[in-house]
Coordinates of C-alpha atoms in Angstrom, one line a residue:
M1424 CA 27.4 142.9 33.4
S1425 CA 31.2 143.5 33.0
R1426 CA 34.0 141.0 34.1
S1427 CA 35.5 143.7 36.3
F1428 CA 32.4 144.0 38.3
Y1429 CA 32.6 140.3 38.9
W1430 CA 36.2 140.5 40.1
L1431 CA 35.2 143.3 42.4
T1432 CA 32.5 141.4 44.0
A1433 CA 34.8 138.5 44.3
A1434 CA 37.4 140.7 45.9
L1435 CA 35.0 142.2 48.3
L1436 CA 33.5 138.6 49.4
L1437 CA 37.2 137.4 49.8
A1438 CA 37.9 140.6 52.1
S1439 CA 35.0 139.8 54.1
S1440 CA 36.0 136.4 54.9
P1441 CA 38.3 136.4 58.0
S1442 CA 39.8 133.0 57.3
A1443 CA 40.9 134.3 54.0
L1444 CA 42.7 137.3 55.3
A1445 CA 44.8 135.2 57.4
E1446 CA 47.9 133.1 56.4
P1447 CA 48.6 130.0 58.5
K1448 CA 51.5 130.2 60.7
H1449 CA 53.7 127.8 62.3
G1450 CA 53.8 129.7 65.6
I1451 CA 52.3 132.6 67.8
A1452 CA 53.7 134.8 70.4
M1453 CA 52.0 137.0 73.1
Q1454 CA 54.1 140.1 71.9
D1455 CA 55.5 140.7 68.5
E1456 CA 56.4 137.6 66.3
P1457 CA 57.5 134.2 67.6
K1458 CA 61.3 133.9 68.0
L1459 CA 62.0 130.8 65.9
P1460 CA 61.2 131.1 62.1
A1461 CA 59.0 128.7 59.9
G1462 CA 61.2 125.6 59.1
F1463 CA 63.1 125.6 62.4
T1464 CA 64.2 121.8 63.2
H1465 CA 64.1 121.9 67.0
F1466 CA 64.1 124.2 70.2
P1467 CA 67.6 125.6 71.0
Y1468 CA 67.8 124.0 74.2
A1469 CA 67.1 120.5 73.0
N1470 CA 69.6 118.3 71.4
P1471 CA 67.8 116.5 68.4
D1472 CA 70.6 113.7 68.3
A1473 CA 70.2 113.0 72.0
P1474 CA 70.4 109.1 72.6
K1475 CA 67.2 107.4 73.2
G1476 CA 67.1 104.6 76.1
G1477 CA 67.5 103.6 79.4
N1478 CA 65.1 104.4 82.6
I1479 CA 64.9 107.2 85.1
T1480 CA 63.2 107.5 88.4
Y1481 CA 62.0 110.8 89.8
C1482 CA 61.0 111.2 93.3
V1483 CA 58.3 113.4 94.8
V1484 CA 56.7 113.9 98.3
G1485 CA 53.0 113.3 98.7
S1486 CA 50.7 110.5 97.4
F1487 CA 48.2 109.9 94.5
D1488 CA 44.9 108.2 93.9
N1489 CA 43.8 109.4 90.6
L1490 CA 45.3 109.3 87.0
N1491 CA 42.8 112.0 85.6
P1492 CA 44.3 115.5 86.1
F1493 CA 41.4 117.5 84.5
I1494 CA 38.7 117.0 87.6
I1495 CA 38.3 118.5 91.0
K1496 CA 38.1 115.1 93.0
S1497 CA 41.7 114.2 94.1
L1498 CA 43.0 117.3 92.6
R1499 CA 45.9 117.7 95.1
T1500 CA 46.6 113.7 94.8
T1501 CA 46.5 113.4 90.9
A1502 CA 49.5 111.4 89.6
R1503 CA 52.4 113.5 88.5
G1504 CA 53.4 113.2 84.9
M1505 CA 49.9 113.1 83.1
I1506 CA 50.4 116.7 82.6
D1507 CA 53.3 118.1 84.3
T1508 CA 55.2 121.4 84.2
I1509 CA 58.6 119.8 85.4
Y1510 CA 58.6 116.3 84.1
G1511 CA 56.8 116.9 80.9
N1512 CA 53.5 116.3 79.5
L1513 CA 53.8 112.5 79.3
V1514 CA 50.2 111.5 78.2
F1515 CA 48.0 114.5 77.2
E1516 CA 49.3 117.3 75.0
P1517 CA 48.0 120.7 73.9
L1518 CA 47.6 122.0 70.5
M1519 CA 50.8 123.8 70.6
Q1520 CA 54.0 123.6 72.4
R1521 CA 55.6 126.5 74.5
N1522 CA 59.5 127.3 73.7
F1523 CA 60.9 127.9 77.0
D1524 CA 63.6 130.0 75.4
E1525 CA 61.4 133.0 74.8
P1526 CA 58.8 134.9 77.1
F1527 CA 55.7 133.4 75.7
G1528 CA 56.1 131.9 72.1
L1529 CA 54.1 128.8 70.9
Y1530 CA 54.8 126.4 68.2
G1531 CA 52.8 123.6 66.4
L1532 CA 52.1 120.2 68.1
L1533 CA 48.6 118.6 67.6
A1534 CA 48.1 121.5 65.4
D1535 CA 50.6 122.0 62.7
S1536 CA 49.6 125.4 61.8
V1537 CA 47.2 128.2 63.1
D1538 CA 45.3 131.2 61.8
M1539 CA 44.4 134.3 63.9
D1540 CA 43.1 137.6 63.2
P1541 CA 45.1 140.7 64.1
E1542 CA 42.5 141.7 67.0
R1543 CA 42.6 138.1 68.1
K1544 CA 38.9 137.8 68.0
W1545 CA 39.3 134.2 66.7
I1546 CA 41.9 131.5 66.2
E1547 CA 41.8 128.5 64.0
F1548 CA 43.9 125.5 64.5
H1549 CA 44.8 122.8 61.7
I1550 CA 45.4 119.6 63.2
D1551 CA 48.6 117.8 62.1
P1552 CA 47.3 114.7 59.9
K1553 CA 50.0 112.5 61.6
A1554 CA 48.6 113.2 65.2
K1555 CA 47.2 110.2 66.8
W1556 CA 46.2 108.8 70.1
S1557 CA 48.2 105.9 71.7
D1558 CA 45.6 103.4 70.4
G1559 CA 46.0 104.5 66.7
Q1560 CA 43.1 106.4 66.2
P1561 CA 43.5 110.1 64.7
V1562 CA 43.2 113.1 66.7
T1563 CA 40.1 115.0 65.2
P1564 CA 38.3 118.4 65.5
E1565 CA 35.6 116.3 67.2
D1566 CA 38.1 115.5 70.1
V1567 CA 38.7 119.3 70.4
L1568 CA 35.1 119.9 70.7
F1569 CA 34.4 117.2 73.2
T1570 CA 37.3 118.3 75.4
Y1571 CA 35.7 121.7 75.7
D1572 CA 32.3 120.1 76.3
V1573 CA 33.3 117.8 78.8
F1574 CA 35.8 120.2 80.7
T1575 CA 33.0 123.0 80.8
E1576 CA 30.6 120.6 82.5
K1577 CA 32.8 118.0 84.4
G1578 CA 36.2 119.5 84.7
R1579 CA 38.0 121.6 87.3
P1580 CA 39.0 125.2 87.0
P1581 CA 40.6 126.7 85.0
Y1582 CA 39.7 124.3 82.5
S1583 CA 35.9 124.5 83.3
D1584 CA 36.0 128.3 82.7
R1585 CA 37.5 128.5 79.3
M1586 CA 34.0 128.5 77.4
K1587 CA 32.9 131.7 79.3
R1588 CA 35.3 133.6 76.9
V1589 CA 34.3 131.6 73.7
E1590 CA 31.3 132.8 71.7
K1591 CA 31.7 130.0 69.3
L1592 CA 33.4 126.8 68.8
E1593 CA 33.2 125.0 65.5
K1594 CA 34.5 122.6 63.1
T1595 CA 35.6 124.5 60.0
G1596 CA 37.2 121.6 58.0
E1597 CA 38.4 117.9 58.0
R1598 CA 41.2 118.9 60.1
S1599 CA 40.4 122.5 61.5
V1600 CA 38.7 123.9 64.4
R1601 CA 38.0 127.6 65.3
F1602 CA 37.3 129.5 68.5
T1603 CA 35.4 132.9 68.2
F1604 CA 35.9 134.9 71.4
N1605 CA 33.5 137.1 73.1
E1606 CA 33.8 140.5 75.0
L1607 CA 35.2 138.7 78.1
S1608 CA 38.4 137.5 76.1
D1609 CA 41.6 139.3 75.8
R1610 CA 44.8 139.3 73.6
E1611 CA 46.5 136.4 75.8
F1612 CA 43.5 133.9 75.7
P1613 CA 44.1 132.4 72.4
L1614 CA 47.5 131.4 73.5
I1615 CA 45.8 129.8 76.6
I1616 CA 43.4 127.9 74.5
A1617 CA 46.5 126.7 72.2
M1618 CA 48.0 125.4 75.4
T1619 CA 44.9 123.5 76.8
P1620 CA 45.3 119.8 76.7
I1621 CA 43.3 117.9 74.4
I1622 CA 41.5 114.4 75.3
P1623 CA 40.1 111.6 73.0
K1624 CA 36.3 111.6 72.5
H1625 CA 36.2 108.0 71.9
A1626 CA 38.2 107.0 75.0
F1627 CA 36.1 109.0 77.7
D1628 CA 32.6 108.6 78.9
K1629 CA 31.2 112.1 79.6
D1630 CA 28.9 110.7 82.4
T1631 CA 31.7 109.4 84.4
F1632 CA 34.4 111.8 83.5
D1633 CA 34.3 113.6 87.0
R1634 CA 35.1 110.2 88.7
T1635 CA 38.5 109.3 89.9
T1636 CA 40.3 106.5 88.2
L1637 CA 43.5 104.5 88.3
K1638 CA 42.8 102.8 85.0
P1639 CA 45.4 103.9 82.4
L1640 CA 44.1 106.7 80.1
I1641 CA 44.6 107.2 76.4
G1642 CA 46.4 110.2 75.4
S1643 CA 48.5 111.6 72.4
G1644 CA 51.8 112.0 74.2
P1645 CA 54.9 110.4 74.0
Y1646 CA 54.4 107.9 77.0
T1647 CA 51.7 105.7 78.2
V1648 CA 51.0 104.4 81.7
D1649 CA 52.6 101.1 82.3
K1650 CA 52.1 100.2 85.8
V1651 CA 50.4 101.8 88.9
V1652 CA 51.0 101.3 92.5
P1653 CA 48.4 103.4 94.1
G1654 CA 49.8 106.0 96.4
Q1655 CA 53.3 104.8 95.8
R1656 CA 54.5 104.6 92.1
I1657 CA 53.5 105.2 88.6
I1658 CA 55.5 103.8 85.7
F1659 CA 55.4 105.4 82.1
K1660 CA 56.9 103.6 79.2
R1661 CA 57.8 105.5 75.9
N1662 CA 55.4 104.7 73.1
P1663 CA 57.6 103.4 70.1
D1664 CA 54.6 104.5 67.8
Y1665 CA 54.6 107.9 69.1
W1666 CA 53.4 110.3 66.4
G1667 CA 55.1 113.4 67.3
K1668 CA 58.8 112.2 67.5
D1669 CA 59.8 114.1 64.4
T1670 CA 57.8 117.1 65.2
P1671 CA 60.3 120.2 65.5
S1672 CA 58.7 121.1 68.7
K1673 CA 59.5 117.6 70.3
R1674 CA 62.8 116.5 68.7
G1675 CA 65.3 115.9 71.3
F1676 CA 62.6 115.3 74.0
D1677 CA 61.2 112.3 75.8
N1678 CA 64.6 110.3 75.5
F1679 CA 64.0 107.7 78.3
D1680 CA 62.3 104.3 77.6
R1681 CA 60.8 104.2 80.9
I1682 CA 59.9 107.1 83.5
T1683 CA 59.0 106.0 87.0
I1684 CA 57.8 108.5 89.6
E1685 CA 58.1 107.6 93.3
Y1686 CA 56.2 108.8 96.1
F1687 CA 57.5 109.6 99.6
L1688 CA 56.0 110.7 102.7
N1689 CA 58.3 113.4 103.6
S1690 CA 61.3 115.2 102.1
N1691 CA 63.9 113.5 104.5
A1692 CA 62.7 110.0 103.1
Q1693 CA 63.1 111.3 99.5
L1694 CA 66.5 112.5 100.2
E1695 CA 67.7 109.3 101.5
A1696 CA 66.2 107.6 98.5
F1697 CA 68.2 110.0 96.3
K1698 CA 71.3 109.1 98.2
K1699 CA 70.8 105.5 97.6
G1700 CA 70.4 106.0 93.9
I1701 CA 66.6 105.3 93.8
C1702 CA 66.0 108.9 92.6
A1703 CA 67.8 110.4 89.7
V1704 CA 67.8 114.0 90.8
N1705 CA 67.5 116.2 93.5
M1706 CA 66.3 119.8 93.3
E1707 CA 67.1 121.5 96.9
T1708 CA 66.2 125.3 96.8
D1709 CA 67.8 126.1 100.2
P1710 CA 71.7 126.5 99.6
V1711 CA 72.6 125.8 103.3
K1712 CA 70.7 122.6 103.2
R1713 CA 72.4 121.6 100.1
E1714 CA 75.8 121.9 101.6
R1715 CA 74.6 119.7 104.6
D1716 CA 73.0 117.2 102.5
M1717 CA 75.7 116.8 99.8
D1718 CA 77.9 114.8 102.3
F1719 CA 77.6 111.1 101.3
P1720 CA 79.8 108.5 99.8
A1721 CA 78.5 108.5 96.3
F1722 CA 78.9 112.5 96.1
K1723 CA 82.5 112.2 97.5
R1724 CA 83.2 109.5 94.8
G1725 CA 82.0 111.7 91.9
E1726 CA 78.9 109.4 91.0
V1727 CA 76.7 112.3 92.0
V1728 CA 77.3 115.9 90.6
A1729 CA 75.9 119.2 91.6
E1730 CA 75.4 121.7 89.1
T1731 CA 74.0 125.4 89.1
F1732 CA 71.9 126.8 86.2
K1733 CA 71.1 130.3 85.4
S1734 CA 67.6 131.5 84.7
G1735 CA 66.3 134.6 83.2
I1736 CA 62.8 134.5 84.8
P1737 CA 61.8 136.3 88.1
P1738 CA 62.4 134.4 91.3
V1739 CA 59.6 132.7 93.1
V1740 CA 57.8 135.1 95.5
T1741 CA 57.6 133.8 98.9
G1742 CA 56.6 135.3 102.1
F1743 CA 54.1 135.9 104.7
L1744 CA 50.6 136.4 103.2
F1745 CA 47.7 138.2 104.8
N1746 CA 44.2 137.3 104.6
T1747 CA 42.9 140.8 103.9
R1748 CA 39.2 139.6 104.3
L1749 CA 39.8 139.5 107.8
P1750 CA 39.3 143.0 109.4
K1751 CA 42.5 142.8 111.4
F1752 CA 44.4 143.1 108.2
A1753 CA 42.0 145.3 106.0
N1754 CA 44.0 148.5 106.6
V1755 CA 46.9 148.8 104.4
E1756 CA 48.9 151.0 106.8
V1757 CA 48.7 148.3 109.4
R1758 CA 50.0 145.7 106.8
H1759 CA 52.8 148.2 106.0
A1760 CA 53.9 148.1 109.5
L1761 CA 53.7 144.5 109.9
G1762 CA 55.8 144.2 106.5
M1763 CA 58.6 146.2 108.3
L1764 CA 59.1 143.5 111.0
Y1765 CA 60.6 140.8 109.2
D1766 CA 64.3 140.8 110.0
F1767 CA 65.8 139.7 106.7
E1768 CA 69.4 140.9 107.7
W1769 CA 69.2 138.6 110.9
A1770 CA 67.9 135.6 109.0
N1771 CA 70.4 135.8 106.1
K1772 CA 73.1 136.1 108.5
N1773 CA 72.2 133.4 111.1
L1774 CA 70.0 130.9 109.0
F1775 CA 71.3 131.0 105.4
N1776 CA 75.1 131.9 105.7
N1777 CA 74.4 135.2 103.6
R1778 CA 73.5 133.2 100.6
Y1779 CA 70.3 134.9 100.0
A1780 CA 69.0 138.3 98.6
R1781 CA 66.0 140.1 99.7
L1782 CA 62.9 140.0 97.7
K1783 CA 61.5 143.4 97.0
S1784 CA 59.5 143.2 93.6
F1785 CA 57.0 140.7 92.3
W1786 CA 59.2 140.6 89.0
Q1787 CA 62.5 140.8 90.7
D1788 CA 65.6 141.2 88.4
S1789 CA 63.6 141.9 85.2
E1790 CA 62.6 144.8 82.9
L1791 CA 59.1 144.3 84.3
S1792 CA 60.0 145.2 87.8
A1793 CA 59.1 148.6 89.2
L1794 CA 62.4 148.7 91.2
G1795 CA 64.8 151.2 89.6
H1796 CA 62.3 152.5 86.8
P1797 CA 60.5 155.6 87.6
A1798 CA 56.9 155.6 86.5
G1799 CA 56.7 156.8 82.7
D1800 CA 53.7 158.7 81.0
K1801 CA 51.9 155.3 80.2
E1802 CA 52.2 154.1 83.7
K1803 CA 51.0 157.5 85.2
E1804 CA 47.9 157.5 82.7
L1805 CA 46.9 154.0 84.0
L1806 CA 47.1 155.1 87.7
A1807 CA 45.5 158.4 86.9
P1808 CA 41.9 157.3 88.1
Y1809 CA 43.4 156.1 91.4
P1810 CA 45.3 159.1 93.1
G1811 CA 47.4 158.2 96.1
R1812 CA 47.2 154.5 95.6
V1813 CA 51.0 154.4 95.2
P1814 CA 53.4 156.1 97.4
A1815 CA 56.0 158.6 95.9
D1816 CA 59.0 156.3 96.4
V1817 CA 57.0 153.2 94.7
M1818 CA 56.3 155.6 91.8
D1819 CA 59.8 156.9 91.3
G1820 CA 61.3 153.3 91.7
T1821 CA 63.3 154.1 94.7
W1822 CA 61.4 152.1 97.4
L1823 CA 63.2 149.6 99.5
P1824 CA 62.2 147.6 102.5
P1825 CA 63.8 148.5 105.7
V1826 CA 67.4 147.3 106.4
T1827 CA 68.1 146.4 110.0
D1828 CA 71.4 146.1 111.9
G1829 CA 71.0 142.4 111.9
S1830 CA 70.9 142.2 115.7
G1831 CA 67.3 140.9 115.8
Q1832 CA 66.2 143.9 117.7
D1833 CA 66.7 147.0 115.7
R1834 CA 65.1 149.7 117.8
K1835 CA 65.0 152.2 114.8
V1836 CA 62.8 149.8 112.6
L1837 CA 60.5 148.6 115.7
K1838 CA 59.9 152.4 116.5
T1839 CA 58.8 153.3 112.9
A1840 CA 56.5 150.3 112.7
F1841 CA 55.0 151.3 116.0
E1842 CA 54.5 154.9 115.0
I1843 CA 52.5 153.8 112.0
L1844 CA 50.4 151.5 114.3
K1845 CA 50.0 154.4 116.7
G1846 CA 48.6 156.5 113.8
Q1847 CA 46.1 154.0 113.1
G1848 CA 44.8 153.8 116.7
Y1849 CA 46.7 151.2 118.0
H1850 CA 48.4 151.3 121.5
I1851 CA 50.2 149.1 123.9
E1852 CA 48.9 148.4 127.6
N1853 CA 50.9 146.2 130.1
G1854 CA 53.1 145.1 127.1
Q1855 CA 50.2 144.0 124.8
M1856 CA 49.2 145.7 121.5
L1857 CA 45.8 146.7 121.2
D1858 CA 43.6 147.7 118.2
P1859 CA 41.4 150.8 117.9
Q1860 CA 38.4 148.8 119.8
G1861 CA 40.8 147.9 122.8
E1862 CA 41.1 144.3 121.7
P1863 CA 44.5 142.3 121.6
F1864 CA 46.1 142.4 118.3
A1865 CA 46.9 138.8 117.7
F1866 CA 47.2 136.4 114.6
E1867 CA 48.1 132.9 113.6
I1868 CA 50.8 131.8 111.0
L1869 CA 50.3 128.3 109.4
T1870 CA 53.5 126.4 108.4
S1871 CA 53.9 123.0 106.8
S1872 CA 57.6 122.3 107.4
Q1873 CA 60.5 122.9 109.9
D1874 CA 61.9 125.4 107.8
E1875 CA 58.8 127.5 107.8
E1876 CA 58.6 127.0 111.4
R1877 CA 61.9 128.6 111.9
L1878 CA 61.0 131.6 109.8
A1879 CA 57.7 132.0 111.4
S1880 CA 59.5 132.0 114.9
L1881 CA 61.7 134.8 113.7
Y1882 CA 58.8 137.0 112.7
Q1883 CA 57.0 136.0 115.8
R1884 CA 59.9 137.0 118.0
T1885 CA 60.2 140.4 116.4
L1886 CA 56.5 141.1 116.3
G1887 CA 56.4 140.1 120.2
K1888 CA 59.0 143.0 120.8
I1889 CA 56.1 145.5 120.2
G1890 CA 53.4 143.6 121.8
I1891 CA 51.7 141.6 118.9
A1892 CA 51.0 138.3 119.8
V1893 CA 51.6 135.6 117.0
S1894 CA 51.0 131.8 117.3
I1895 CA 52.3 129.1 114.9
R1896 CA 50.3 126.0 113.9
S1897 CA 52.0 123.3 112.1
L1898 CA 50.0 121.5 109.6
D1899 CA 50.3 118.7 106.8
G1900 CA 50.0 119.6 103.0
D1901 CA 46.5 118.4 102.9
Q1902 CA 45.3 120.2 105.9
I1903 CA 47.1 123.7 104.5
Q1904 CA 45.2 122.9 101.2
S1905 CA 42.0 122.5 102.8
R1906 CA 42.5 125.6 104.9
K1907 CA 43.4 127.7 101.7
Q1908 CA 40.4 126.7 99.9
R1909 CA 38.2 128.1 102.6
Y1910 CA 40.3 131.0 103.2
D1911 CA 40.5 129.7 106.8
F1912 CA 43.8 131.3 107.8
D1913 CA 45.2 134.5 109.3
V1914 CA 48.7 134.3 107.6
L1915 CA 50.3 131.8 105.3
I1916 CA 54.1 131.1 104.8
G1917 CA 55.5 129.0 101.9
A1918 CA 52.3 127.7 100.7
S1919 CA 51.7 131.4 99.4
G1920 CA 54.4 131.1 96.9
F1921 CA 53.9 132.7 93.5
N1922 CA 55.8 131.6 90.3
N1923 CA 56.1 134.7 88.0
S1924 CA 57.3 134.8 84.2
L1925 CA 58.4 137.3 81.6
S1926 CA 55.0 137.1 80.2
P1927 CA 52.5 137.4 83.1
G1928 CA 48.9 136.8 81.9
I1929 CA 45.5 135.6 82.9
E1930 CA 46.9 133.9 86.0
Q1931 CA 47.5 137.4 87.7
R1932 CA 43.6 137.9 87.3
F1933 CA 43.1 134.4 89.4
R1934 CA 45.8 135.7 92.0
W1935 CA 44.9 139.5 92.3
G1936 CA 41.6 139.9 90.8
S1937 CA 38.4 141.1 92.6
E1938 CA 36.4 138.4 91.0
A1939 CA 38.6 135.6 92.1
A1940 CA 38.5 137.0 95.7
K1941 CA 35.0 136.0 96.0
V1942 CA 35.1 132.4 94.7
D1943 CA 36.0 129.7 97.1
G1944 CA 39.3 127.7 96.1
S1945 CA 40.7 130.4 94.1
F1946 CA 44.3 131.5 94.0
N1947 CA 43.5 134.9 95.3
L1948 CA 44.7 133.8 98.8
A1949 CA 45.0 137.3 100.1
G1950 CA 41.6 138.4 99.1
V1951 CA 42.7 141.4 97.0
A1952 CA 39.7 143.4 95.7
E1953 CA 41.1 146.6 94.3
P1954 CA 39.5 148.3 91.1
A1955 CA 43.2 149.6 90.5
V1956 CA 44.6 146.3 90.4
D1957 CA 41.8 145.1 88.2
S1958 CA 42.4 147.7 85.8
A1959 CA 46.4 147.1 85.7
I1960 CA 45.5 143.4 84.8
N1961 CA 43.2 144.3 82.1
A1962 CA 45.7 146.9 80.5
M1963 CA 48.3 143.8 80.6
L1964 CA 46.0 141.5 79.1
N1965 CA 45.2 143.7 76.3
A1966 CA 48.5 145.4 75.6
R1967 CA 49.2 145.5 71.8
T1968 CA 52.8 146.6 72.0
K1969 CA 55.4 145.4 74.3
E1970 CA 56.0 149.1 75.6
D1971 CA 52.5 149.0 76.8
F1972 CA 52.8 145.6 78.2
V1973 CA 55.7 146.4 80.2
A1974 CA 54.0 149.6 81.6
A1975 CA 51.0 147.7 82.6
V1976 CA 53.0 145.0 84.4
R1977 CA 55.0 147.7 86.2
V1978 CA 51.7 149.5 87.4
L1979 CA 50.6 145.9 88.7
D1980 CA 54.1 145.6 90.7
R1981 CA 53.8 149.0 92.1
L1982 CA 50.2 148.4 93.2
L1983 CA 51.1 144.9 94.7
I1984 CA 54.1 146.6 96.5
S1985 CA 52.0 149.4 97.7
G1986 CA 49.2 147.1 99.0
N1987 CA 51.4 145.4 101.4
Y1988 CA 49.5 142.1 100.7
M1989 CA 52.4 140.0 101.6
V1990 CA 55.8 140.4 103.5
P1991 CA 58.4 139.1 100.8
M1992 CA 61.2 137.1 102.2
Q1993 CA 64.4 136.0 100.5
Y1994 CA 65.4 134.3 97.2
N1995 CA 68.2 132.5 95.6
P1996 CA 68.8 133.4 91.8
D1997 CA 70.4 130.3 90.8
Q1998 CA 68.7 126.9 89.8
W1999 CA 70.6 124.0 91.7
V2000 CA 70.4 120.3 90.8
A2001 CA 72.3 117.4 92.0
Y2002 CA 71.9 114.3 89.7
W2003 CA 73.6 111.1 89.1
K2004 CA 76.4 111.1 86.7
Y2005 CA 74.6 108.6 84.2
L2006 CA 72.6 111.6 83.2
E2007 CA 73.2 114.1 80.6
H2008 CA 72.0 117.4 79.4
P2009 CA 72.1 119.7 76.5
K2010 CA 74.9 122.5 76.6
V2011 CA 72.2 125.2 76.2
T2012 CA 70.2 126.4 79.1
P2013 CA 67.0 128.1 77.9
L2014 CA 65.5 131.2 79.5
F2015 CA 63.2 129.3 81.9
G2016 CA 66.2 127.4 83.3
Y2017 CA 67.0 123.8 82.8
Q2018 CA 64.4 121.3 81.3
L2019 CA 64.3 117.7 82.5
P2020 CA 62.3 116.7 79.4
V2021 CA 65.3 117.1 77.3
W2022 CA 67.5 115.4 79.3
W2023 CA 68.9 111.8 78.5
R2024 CA 70.7 108.7 80.0
K2025 CA 74.4 108.2 78.6
P2026 CA 74.5 105.0 76.5
N2027 CA 76.0 101.9 78.3

């Protein structure tokens, strides 16, 4: 045979090998290419020359009786800091690190490079040869395989569900591991895999993995657990032999020698501890409460400073959330009428000194919001199978919630809401609103703080003006959580808040998807089970271009607004932090706002 035949055969074999077609990359992104180039030295919001040393104490409300954050038992009382979105992943790390200065970009951490095919049907991670556990043993592909094995059998959601989308997980080399995905996967899922924390096979017993423990655990992160006082305090100490301190995605991070997390019974005790200097930072979201609280000697002397940071991400969505599993809230028009009766103008003037803006969209103040954006052809195509699902004013982007006169008894708004209810068969007898079956229309709002009670009382008062009987029940955090897990509530406030980002993904399926509505303990608290919503989420997860992605998210926003699943309240766009002056932070604030893991303590 000719030499050209052998070359052709070799070329065909090479072309048929997926791994041969892909080139290892330093980073991946949900849309387009990652923002930072290969060879970047540090994230733009981290100071690579930040001094190391000193201690810091963070304070939280609650308690803990478990150090393992991956199991169902004691999920709500797992120690902070083991994996933590605010204080950093101190003990356990993922294969790749998120850059909080772009919507959704990941860069090498435990894996120093990654291969992924254009269709995202598989992804292969190459583990950094320097990666080690805190006991000095190397991180291996076997650790990745064990992680997914034990998470699937003994872990908690969402970790326990990851393998449902994986067709095959295999070791492909001395330092490489590949995930091949099945038809249940989507374009975001490879990035979810990349962000999943990895645990050491040699340090865990699979048989006892799902038991709570207060024994310090071995991880690959920059800190180890130094001391545990159950329910009160956990102290982390920086590992001087941390393998990743010079990794670009970690340079300028983890600057304190010791990190203490103190637990308090309530927010008042936490605030007093901050005033005394026990806690290093105070992150109050209520601007009125800030002004009241920041009146103590250390603040007046300048030993404590308050600073406002700008964030480019949508605000947290909070409001009164209806349990649509209940017949009383099954009618979208009834929910529409109820949604009109939160008097934001009165609340903003009398409770918040006009410091808030009204929430209107689930992606407020971003290009993903439906507000101010008429639906384009791509959106209309996605909504075509669901005619009439979105009202005209929501479709053309002009919808706004009603604006009251701020008196607390705007008759015009009350009359409009009553007419909507009347059109659905409701009527008033002897001052009481009756449903179409002649039963009193009444419901209960669960609250967990005095601030929530104030807002619930405002809503209660307005609803009472048209004969709707509302009761308010105050519960502690654990009771609220238990009721949420069983969907044992009428209306939630506060505990129903949703964080959204500029790169929404699979979490939207857990919050709004039909499948999640049927699973106890899911985040679909409202019980949304709408084919149109499922379709929009699927389109979002499988978008190939930014244009398609934005269109899908705007459709989802229009559907959630139109569904009246919750009554959005108010938000303050600024991030506010008070901190003791011995702390310092980088001058650059990333897209997601300030990041405590890159702060440091001033020398001396």
